[in-house]
Amino acid sequence: MLTALAFMAAVFHWNRLAKRDGRPPEFGYDLGLWMMISGILGARAAYIIANFQFFAAQPLEILRIDKGGLIYYGGFLGASLCLYIMARMRHETLWSLADFAVTGLPLGHAVGRIGCFINGCCFGHPTNSFLGVQYPEGSEPWKAYPHCDLHPTQLYETAFNLLIYGLLLWYYPRKRKDGGVFALYLLTYPIGRFLVEFFRGDERLHWMGLNAAQELSVVLFGLGLLLWAFLPKTRKPAP
């Protein structure tokens, strides 16, 4: 239910922004539908790849999305590919469309992480901090760390996603280049995600001291730097 609410929040944002930009009223709904489909497919595909041996042995489990099993960065890449296709079909510049779409992403993501907190996935490792939460007996976090207070890493992500959402909303009318808002997202979200991963307590794949999400965060941050530096200025910022 929180996943649906996350997409509804993003669509509400896109509808309001479309009206301000002079886009058709239905644009926000169309964008939301395709972002949802491509995002879920990409997120699920990434999870299947990360757990290939399990799904190779039990292929029918691929369809059991109701059990969870979505990787955000996979969804981000899937949605980015969808944006490229939409831009070609609409004869619109990719970076202009990407700027529009990415403004709603952290809002939907913030709501979605609340769902993760309620479901007990993406949980943190034990802590003595006053922020620690203890999950009920029998839940996945409790099985991993019985009777322990855990970092609410899902809510950490909700908090910094809301900060990013506010920053992107502020910058969107002031951007000097198409693609600037998208680049700004790549310069902010990966930093927060990289740091939060140090507090995660669920099973993660590690290589050279970093997990896959942290490694991809570094790559996307580098891409953001390149876009910020080399995308040409196309407009004067709004006063």
Coordinates of C-alpha atoms in Angstrom, one line a residue, residues 4-217:
A4 CA 1.1 2.8 -4.2
L5 CA 1.1 5.8 -2.0
A6 CA 4.7 6.7 -3.0
F7 CA 3.7 6.7 -6.6
M8 CA 0.6 8.7 -5.9
A9 CA 2.7 11.3 -4.1
A10 CA 5.1 11.6 -7.0
V11 CA 2.2 11.9 -9.5
F12 CA 0.5 14.6 -7.4
H13 CA 3.8 16.5 -7.6
W14 CA 4.2 16.0 -11.3
N15 CA 0.7 17.1 -12.0
R16 CA 1.2 20.4 -10.1
L17 CA 4.6 21.0 -11.9
A18 CA 3.1 20.1 -15.3
K19 CA 0.4 22.8 -14.8
R20 CA 3.1 25.4 -13.8
D21 CA 5.2 24.4 -16.9
G22 CA 2.3 24.6 -19.3
R23 CA 2.3 20.9 -20.0
P24 CA -0.9 18.9 -20.7
P25 CA -2.9 18.0 -17.6
E26 CA -2.6 14.3 -18.2
F27 CA 1.2 14.5 -18.5
G28 CA 1.8 13.8 -14.8
Y29 CA -0.4 10.7 -14.9
D30 CA 1.3 9.4 -18.1
L31 CA 4.8 10.0 -16.6
G32 CA 3.8 8.3 -13.3
L33 CA 2.4 5.2 -15.0
W34 CA 5.5 4.6 -17.1
M35 CA 7.9 5.5 -14.2
M36 CA 6.0 3.0 -12.0
I37 CA 6.2 0.2 -14.5
S38 CA 9.8 0.7 -15.6
G39 CA 10.9 1.4 -12.0
I40 CA 9.4 -1.8 -10.6
L41 CA 10.8 -3.9 -13.5
G42 CA 14.2 -2.4 -13.1
A43 CA 14.2 -2.8 -9.3
R44 CA 13.0 -6.4 -9.5
A45 CA 15.5 -7.3 -12.3
A46 CA 18.4 -5.9 -10.1
Y47 CA 17.2 -8.0 -7.1
I48 CA 17.0 -11.1 -9.3
I49 CA 20.5 -10.6 -10.6
A50 CA 21.8 -10.0 -7.1
N51 CA 20.2 -13.3 -5.9
F52 CA 20.5 -15.2 -9.1
Q53 CA 21.3 -18.6 -7.5
F54 CA 18.1 -18.5 -5.5
F55 CA 15.9 -17.6 -8.4
A56 CA 17.6 -20.0 -10.7
A57 CA 16.5 -22.8 -8.3
Q58 CA 13.0 -21.4 -7.8
P59 CA 12.1 -19.4 -10.9
L60 CA 8.4 -19.0 -9.9
E61 CA 9.6 -16.8 -7.0
I62 CA 10.5 -14.2 -9.6
L63 CA 6.8 -13.2 -9.8
R64 CA 6.4 -13.0 -6.0
I65 CA 6.9 -9.2 -5.7
D66 CA 4.4 -9.3 -2.8
K67 CA 7.3 -10.8 -0.7
G68 CA 9.5 -7.8 -1.4
G69 CA 12.7 -7.8 -3.3
L70 CA 13.2 -4.5 -5.1
I71 CA 16.5 -2.7 -5.4
Y72 CA 16.2 1.1 -5.7
Y73 CA 19.2 1.7 -8.0
G74 CA 17.8 -0.9 -10.4
G75 CA 14.5 1.0 -10.4
F76 CA 16.4 4.2 -11.0
L77 CA 18.2 2.8 -14.0
G78 CA 15.0 1.3 -15.4
A79 CA 13.2 4.6 -15.0
S80 CA 16.1 6.5 -16.6
L81 CA 15.9 4.2 -19.7
C82 CA 12.2 4.8 -19.8
L83 CA 12.8 8.5 -19.8
Y84 CA 15.1 8.2 -22.8
I85 CA 12.4 6.3 -24.7
M86 CA 9.7 8.8 -23.7
A87 CA 11.9 11.7 -24.8
R88 CA 12.4 10.2 -28.2
M89 CA 8.7 9.5 -28.6
R90 CA 7.6 13.0 -27.5
H91 CA 10.4 14.7 -29.5
E92 CA 11.5 16.4 -26.3
T93 CA 15.1 16.9 -25.1
L94 CA 16.1 14.1 -22.7
W95 CA 17.6 16.5 -20.2
S96 CA 14.6 18.7 -20.0
L97 CA 12.3 15.7 -19.4
A98 CA 14.8 14.2 -16.9
D99 CA 14.8 17.5 -14.9
F100 CA 11.0 17.4 -14.7
A101 CA 10.8 13.8 -13.7
V102 CA 13.6 13.7 -11.1
T103 CA 12.0 16.5 -9.0
G104 CA 9.2 14.0 -7.9
L105 CA 11.6 11.1 -7.3
P106 CA 12.8 11.9 -3.8
L107 CA 9.2 12.6 -2.6
G108 CA 8.0 9.2 -3.8
H109 CA 11.2 7.6 -2.4
A110 CA 10.7 9.2 1.0
V111 CA 7.2 7.7 1.2
G112 CA 8.4 4.4 0.0
R113 CA 11.0 4.1 2.7
I114 CA 8.3 4.6 5.3
G115 CA 6.8 1.4 3.8
C116 CA 10.2 -0.3 4.2
F117 CA 10.3 0.7 7.9
I118 CA 6.8 -0.7 8.5
N119 CA 7.6 -3.9 6.6
G120 CA 10.9 -4.4 8.4
C121 CA 13.1 -4.5 5.3
C122 CA 16.3 -2.5 4.8
F123 CA 16.8 -2.3 8.5
G124 CA 19.9 -1.1 10.4
H125 CA 22.4 -2.7 12.7
P126 CA 22.2 -2.6 16.5
T127 CA 22.6 0.8 18.3
N128 CA 22.5 2.2 21.8
S129 CA 21.3 5.5 20.3
F130 CA 17.9 7.0 21.5
L131 CA 16.9 6.7 17.8
G132 CA 17.0 2.9 18.0
V133 CA 13.9 0.9 17.4
Q134 CA 13.1 -2.7 18.3
Y135 CA 11.0 -4.9 15.9
P136 CA 8.5 -7.4 17.1
E137 CA 9.5 -11.0 17.7
G138 CA 9.4 -13.1 14.6
S139 CA 10.1 -10.3 12.2
E140 CA 13.1 -10.4 9.9
P141 CA 15.0 -7.7 11.8
W142 CA 14.3 -9.5 15.1
K143 CA 15.5 -12.8 13.6
A144 CA 18.8 -11.1 12.6
Y145 CA 19.2 -9.2 15.9
P146 CA 16.8 -10.5 18.6
H147 CA 16.0 -8.1 21.5
C148 CA 18.2 -5.3 20.0
D149 CA 17.5 -1.7 19.2
L150 CA 18.3 -1.1 15.5
H151 CA 19.1 2.0 13.5
P152 CA 16.0 3.1 11.6
T153 CA 17.9 3.4 8.4
Q154 CA 14.7 3.6 6.4
L155 CA 13.7 6.7 8.2
Y156 CA 17.2 8.2 7.7
E157 CA 16.6 7.8 4.0
T158 CA 13.1 9.4 4.3
A159 CA 14.6 12.4 6.0
F160 CA 17.4 13.1 3.5
N161 CA 15.1 12.4 0.6
L162 CA 12.7 15.1 1.8
L163 CA 15.7 17.5 2.1
I164 CA 16.7 16.7 -1.5
Y165 CA 13.1 17.2 -2.6
G166 CA 13.0 20.7 -1.2
L167 CA 16.4 21.4 -2.8
L168 CA 15.3 20.3 -6.2
L169 CA 12.1 22.2 -6.0
W170 CA 14.0 25.4 -5.2
Y171 CA 16.6 24.8 -7.9
Y172 CA 14.2 23.8 -10.7
P173 CA 13.0 27.3 -11.8
R174 CA 16.5 28.6 -11.3
K175 CA 18.5 26.1 -13.3
R176 CA 20.9 27.5 -15.9
K177 CA 21.1 24.3 -18.0
D178 CA 18.8 21.5 -19.1
G179 CA 20.0 18.5 -17.1
G180 CA 21.1 20.6 -14.2
V181 CA 18.4 19.4 -11.8
F182 CA 19.1 15.7 -12.8
A183 CA 22.8 16.3 -12.1
L184 CA 22.0 17.9 -8.8
Y185 CA 20.1 14.8 -7.8
L186 CA 23.1 12.7 -8.7
L187 CA 25.3 14.9 -6.5
T188 CA 23.1 14.6 -3.5
Y189 CA 21.2 11.3 -3.2
P190 CA 24.3 9.1 -3.6
I191 CA 26.0 10.9 -0.8
G192 CA 23.2 10.2 1.6
R193 CA 22.8 6.7 0.4
F194 CA 26.5 6.0 0.7
L195 CA 26.5 7.1 4.3
V196 CA 23.3 5.3 5.4
E197 CA 24.7 2.0 4.0
F198 CA 27.3 2.0 6.9
F199 CA 24.3 1.7 9.3
R200 CA 22.5 -1.1 7.4
G201 CA 22.2 -4.4 9.2
D202 CA 20.5 -6.6 6.6
E203 CA 22.7 -8.9 4.5
R204 CA 24.7 -7.0 2.0
L205 CA 27.2 -8.0 -0.7
H206 CA 30.6 -6.4 0.0
W207 CA 33.7 -5.9 -2.1
M208 CA 36.8 -4.0 -0.9
G209 CA 34.9 -2.8 2.2
L210 CA 32.0 -1.3 0.3
N211 CA 28.7 -2.9 -0.7
A212 CA 27.1 -2.7 -4.1
A213 CA 24.9 0.2 -3.3
Q214 CA 27.9 2.2 -2.1
E215 CA 29.9 1.4 -5.2
L216 CA 27.1 2.4 -7.5
S217 CA 26.6 5.6 -5.4

